[in-house]
PDB file of C-alpha atoms in Angstrom:
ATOM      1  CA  UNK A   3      95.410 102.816 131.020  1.00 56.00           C
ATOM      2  CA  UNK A   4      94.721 105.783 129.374  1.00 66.00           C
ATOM      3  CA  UNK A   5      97.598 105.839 126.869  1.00 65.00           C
ATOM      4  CA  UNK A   6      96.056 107.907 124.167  1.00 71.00           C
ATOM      5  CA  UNK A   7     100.006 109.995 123.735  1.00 72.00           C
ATOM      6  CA  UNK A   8     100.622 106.447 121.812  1.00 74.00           C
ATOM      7  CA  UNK A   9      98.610 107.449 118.626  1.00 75.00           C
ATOM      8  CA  UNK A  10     100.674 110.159 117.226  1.00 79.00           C
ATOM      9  CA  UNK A  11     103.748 108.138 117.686  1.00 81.00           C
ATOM     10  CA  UNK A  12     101.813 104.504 116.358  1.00 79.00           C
ATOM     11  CA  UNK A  13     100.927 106.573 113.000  1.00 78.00           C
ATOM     12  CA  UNK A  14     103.999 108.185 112.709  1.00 84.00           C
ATOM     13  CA  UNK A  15     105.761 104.924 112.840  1.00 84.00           C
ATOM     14  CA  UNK A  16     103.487 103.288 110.348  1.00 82.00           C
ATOM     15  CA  UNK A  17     104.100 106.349 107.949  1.00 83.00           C
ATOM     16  CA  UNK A  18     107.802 105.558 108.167  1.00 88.00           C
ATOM     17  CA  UNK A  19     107.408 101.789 107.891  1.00 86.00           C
ATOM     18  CA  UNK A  20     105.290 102.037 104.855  1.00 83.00           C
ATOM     19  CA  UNK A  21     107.940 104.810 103.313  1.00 87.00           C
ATOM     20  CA  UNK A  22     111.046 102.043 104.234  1.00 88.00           C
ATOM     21  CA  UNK A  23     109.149  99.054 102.194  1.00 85.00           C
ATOM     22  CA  UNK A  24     108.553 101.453  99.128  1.00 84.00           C
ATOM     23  CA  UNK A  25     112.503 102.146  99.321  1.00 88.00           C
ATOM     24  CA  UNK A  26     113.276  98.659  99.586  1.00 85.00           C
ATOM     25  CA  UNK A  27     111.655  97.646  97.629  1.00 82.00           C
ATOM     26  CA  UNK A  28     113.798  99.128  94.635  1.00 85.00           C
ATOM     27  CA  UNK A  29     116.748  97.599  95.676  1.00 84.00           C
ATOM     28  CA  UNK A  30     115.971  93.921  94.647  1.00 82.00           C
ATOM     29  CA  UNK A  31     115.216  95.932  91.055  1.00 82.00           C
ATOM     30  CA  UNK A  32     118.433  97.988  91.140  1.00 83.00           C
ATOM     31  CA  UNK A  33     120.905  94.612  92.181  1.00 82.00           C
ATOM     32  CA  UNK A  34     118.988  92.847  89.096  1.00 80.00           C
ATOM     33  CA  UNK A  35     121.623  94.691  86.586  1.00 83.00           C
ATOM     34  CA  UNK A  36     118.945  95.275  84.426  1.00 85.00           C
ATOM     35  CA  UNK A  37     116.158  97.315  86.002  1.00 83.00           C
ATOM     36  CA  UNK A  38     113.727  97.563  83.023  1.00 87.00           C
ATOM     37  CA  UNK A  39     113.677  93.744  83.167  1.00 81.00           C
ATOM     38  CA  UNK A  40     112.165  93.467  86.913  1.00 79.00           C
ATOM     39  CA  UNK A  41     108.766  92.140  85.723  1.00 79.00           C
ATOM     40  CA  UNK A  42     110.917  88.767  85.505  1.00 75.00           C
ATOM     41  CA  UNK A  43     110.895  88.543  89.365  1.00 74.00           C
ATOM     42  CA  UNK A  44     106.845  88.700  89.321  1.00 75.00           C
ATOM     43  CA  UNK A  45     105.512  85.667  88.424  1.00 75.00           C
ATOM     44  CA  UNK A  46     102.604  86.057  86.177  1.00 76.00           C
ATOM     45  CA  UNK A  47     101.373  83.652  82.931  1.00 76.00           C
ATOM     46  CA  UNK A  48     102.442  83.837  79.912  1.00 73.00           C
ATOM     47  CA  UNK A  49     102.226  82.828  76.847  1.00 78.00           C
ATOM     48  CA  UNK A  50     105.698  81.700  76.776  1.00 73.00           C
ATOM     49  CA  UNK A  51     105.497  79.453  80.273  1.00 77.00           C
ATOM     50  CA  UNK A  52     108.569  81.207  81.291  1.00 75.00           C
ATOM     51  CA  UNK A  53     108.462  81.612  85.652  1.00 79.00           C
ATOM     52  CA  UNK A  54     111.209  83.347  87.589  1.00 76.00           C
ATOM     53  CA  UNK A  55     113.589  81.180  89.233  1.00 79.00           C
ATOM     54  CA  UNK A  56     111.811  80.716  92.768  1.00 80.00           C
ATOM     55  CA  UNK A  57     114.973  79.812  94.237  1.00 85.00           C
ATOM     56  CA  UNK A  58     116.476  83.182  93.546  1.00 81.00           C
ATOM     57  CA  UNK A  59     117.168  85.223  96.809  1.00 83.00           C
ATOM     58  CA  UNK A  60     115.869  88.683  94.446  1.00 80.00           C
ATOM     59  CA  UNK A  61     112.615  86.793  94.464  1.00 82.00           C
ATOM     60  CA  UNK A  62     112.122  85.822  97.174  1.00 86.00           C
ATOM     61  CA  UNK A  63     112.902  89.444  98.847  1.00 84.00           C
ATOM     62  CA  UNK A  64     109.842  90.491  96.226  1.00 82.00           C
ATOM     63  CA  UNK A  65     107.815  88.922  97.877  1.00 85.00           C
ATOM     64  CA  UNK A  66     108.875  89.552 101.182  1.00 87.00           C
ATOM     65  CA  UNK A  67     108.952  93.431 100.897  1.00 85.00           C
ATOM     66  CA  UNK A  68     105.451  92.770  99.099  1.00 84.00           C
ATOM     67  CA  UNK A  69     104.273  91.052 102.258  1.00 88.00           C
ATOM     68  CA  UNK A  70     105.295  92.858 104.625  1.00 86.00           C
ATOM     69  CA  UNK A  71     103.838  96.095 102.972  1.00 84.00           C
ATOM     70  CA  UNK A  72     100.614  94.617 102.553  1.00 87.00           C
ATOM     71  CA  UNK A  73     100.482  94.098 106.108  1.00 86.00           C
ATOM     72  CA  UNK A  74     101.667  97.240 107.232  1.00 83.00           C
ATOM     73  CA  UNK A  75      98.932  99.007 105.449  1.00 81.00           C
ATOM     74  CA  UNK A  76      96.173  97.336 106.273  1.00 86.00           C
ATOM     75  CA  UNK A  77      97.296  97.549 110.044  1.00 82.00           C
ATOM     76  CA  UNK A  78      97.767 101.441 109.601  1.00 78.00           C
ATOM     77  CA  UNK A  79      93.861 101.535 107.303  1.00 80.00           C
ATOM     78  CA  UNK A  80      92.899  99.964 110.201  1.00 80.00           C
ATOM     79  CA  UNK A  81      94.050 101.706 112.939  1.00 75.00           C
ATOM     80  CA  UNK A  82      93.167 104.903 111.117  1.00 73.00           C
ATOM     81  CA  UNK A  83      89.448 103.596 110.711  1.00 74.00           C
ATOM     82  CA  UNK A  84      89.420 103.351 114.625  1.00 72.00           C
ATOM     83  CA  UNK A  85      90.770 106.659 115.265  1.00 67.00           C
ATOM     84  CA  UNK A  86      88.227 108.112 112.921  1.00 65.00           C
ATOM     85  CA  UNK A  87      85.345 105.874 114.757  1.00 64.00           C
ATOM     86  CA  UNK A  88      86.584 107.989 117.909  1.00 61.00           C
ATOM     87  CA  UNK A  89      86.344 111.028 116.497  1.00 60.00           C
ATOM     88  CA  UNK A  90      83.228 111.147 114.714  1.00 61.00           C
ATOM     89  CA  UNK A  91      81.774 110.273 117.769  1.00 62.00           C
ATOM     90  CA  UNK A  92      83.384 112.949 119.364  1.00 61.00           C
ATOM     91  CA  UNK A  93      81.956 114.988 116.728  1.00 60.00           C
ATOM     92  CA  UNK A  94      78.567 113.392 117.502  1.00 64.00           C
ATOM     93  CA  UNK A  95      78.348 114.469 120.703  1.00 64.00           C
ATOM     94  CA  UNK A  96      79.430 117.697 119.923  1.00 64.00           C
ATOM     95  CA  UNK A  97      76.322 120.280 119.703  1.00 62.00           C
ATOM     96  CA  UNK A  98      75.435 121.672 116.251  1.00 63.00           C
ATOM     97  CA  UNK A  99      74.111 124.516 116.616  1.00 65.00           C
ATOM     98  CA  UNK A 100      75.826 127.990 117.706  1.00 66.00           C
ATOM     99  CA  UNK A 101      74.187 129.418 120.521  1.00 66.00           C
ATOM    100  CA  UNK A 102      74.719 132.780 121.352  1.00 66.00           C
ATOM    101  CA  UNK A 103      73.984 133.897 124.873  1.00 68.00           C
ATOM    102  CA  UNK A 104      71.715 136.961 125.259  1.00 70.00           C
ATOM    103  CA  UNK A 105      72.780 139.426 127.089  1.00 64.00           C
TER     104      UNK A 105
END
């Protein structure tokens, strides 16, 4: 099946994927109240033992949003890292030096 019409459109959608996460990722900060505060939801050591509430939807959608734009990068780094297999070896086969017929 030679489908290759689907890369432009597989990137494209990746690009906009990617772009959504980043977005929604702000909302859980904004719907906190206090936005300067959002290193609460992140749970991290400290010296204090203090952990965010893990039954706390804002949380939770942290680490969804964090998931699922983990994922969606590493599927578009690697579908980008095929592409460019493809096309250096296109440029591979691709003679390197000009020749200039002689007339």
């Amino acid at each position: 099946m030679n489908a290759g019409w689907r890369r432009p459109v597989t990137r494209c959608a990746e690009v906009i994927t990617a772009f959504a996460l980043m977005i929604g990722g702000m909302f859980p900060i904004i719907h906190l109240g206090r936005p300067w505060l959002f290193f609460w939801l992140i749970p991290y050591p400290s010296s204090r033992l203090i952990w965010p509430n893990f039954r706390s939807p804002l949380v939770w959608d942290i680490f969804a949003i964090g998931t699922y734009l983990t994922g969606s990068v590493l599927r578009s780094l690697a579908s980008s890292l095929y592409s460019c297999k493809a096309d250096a070896s296109c440029l591979r086969n691709r003679p390197t030096s000009v020749t200039i017929p002689i007339v």
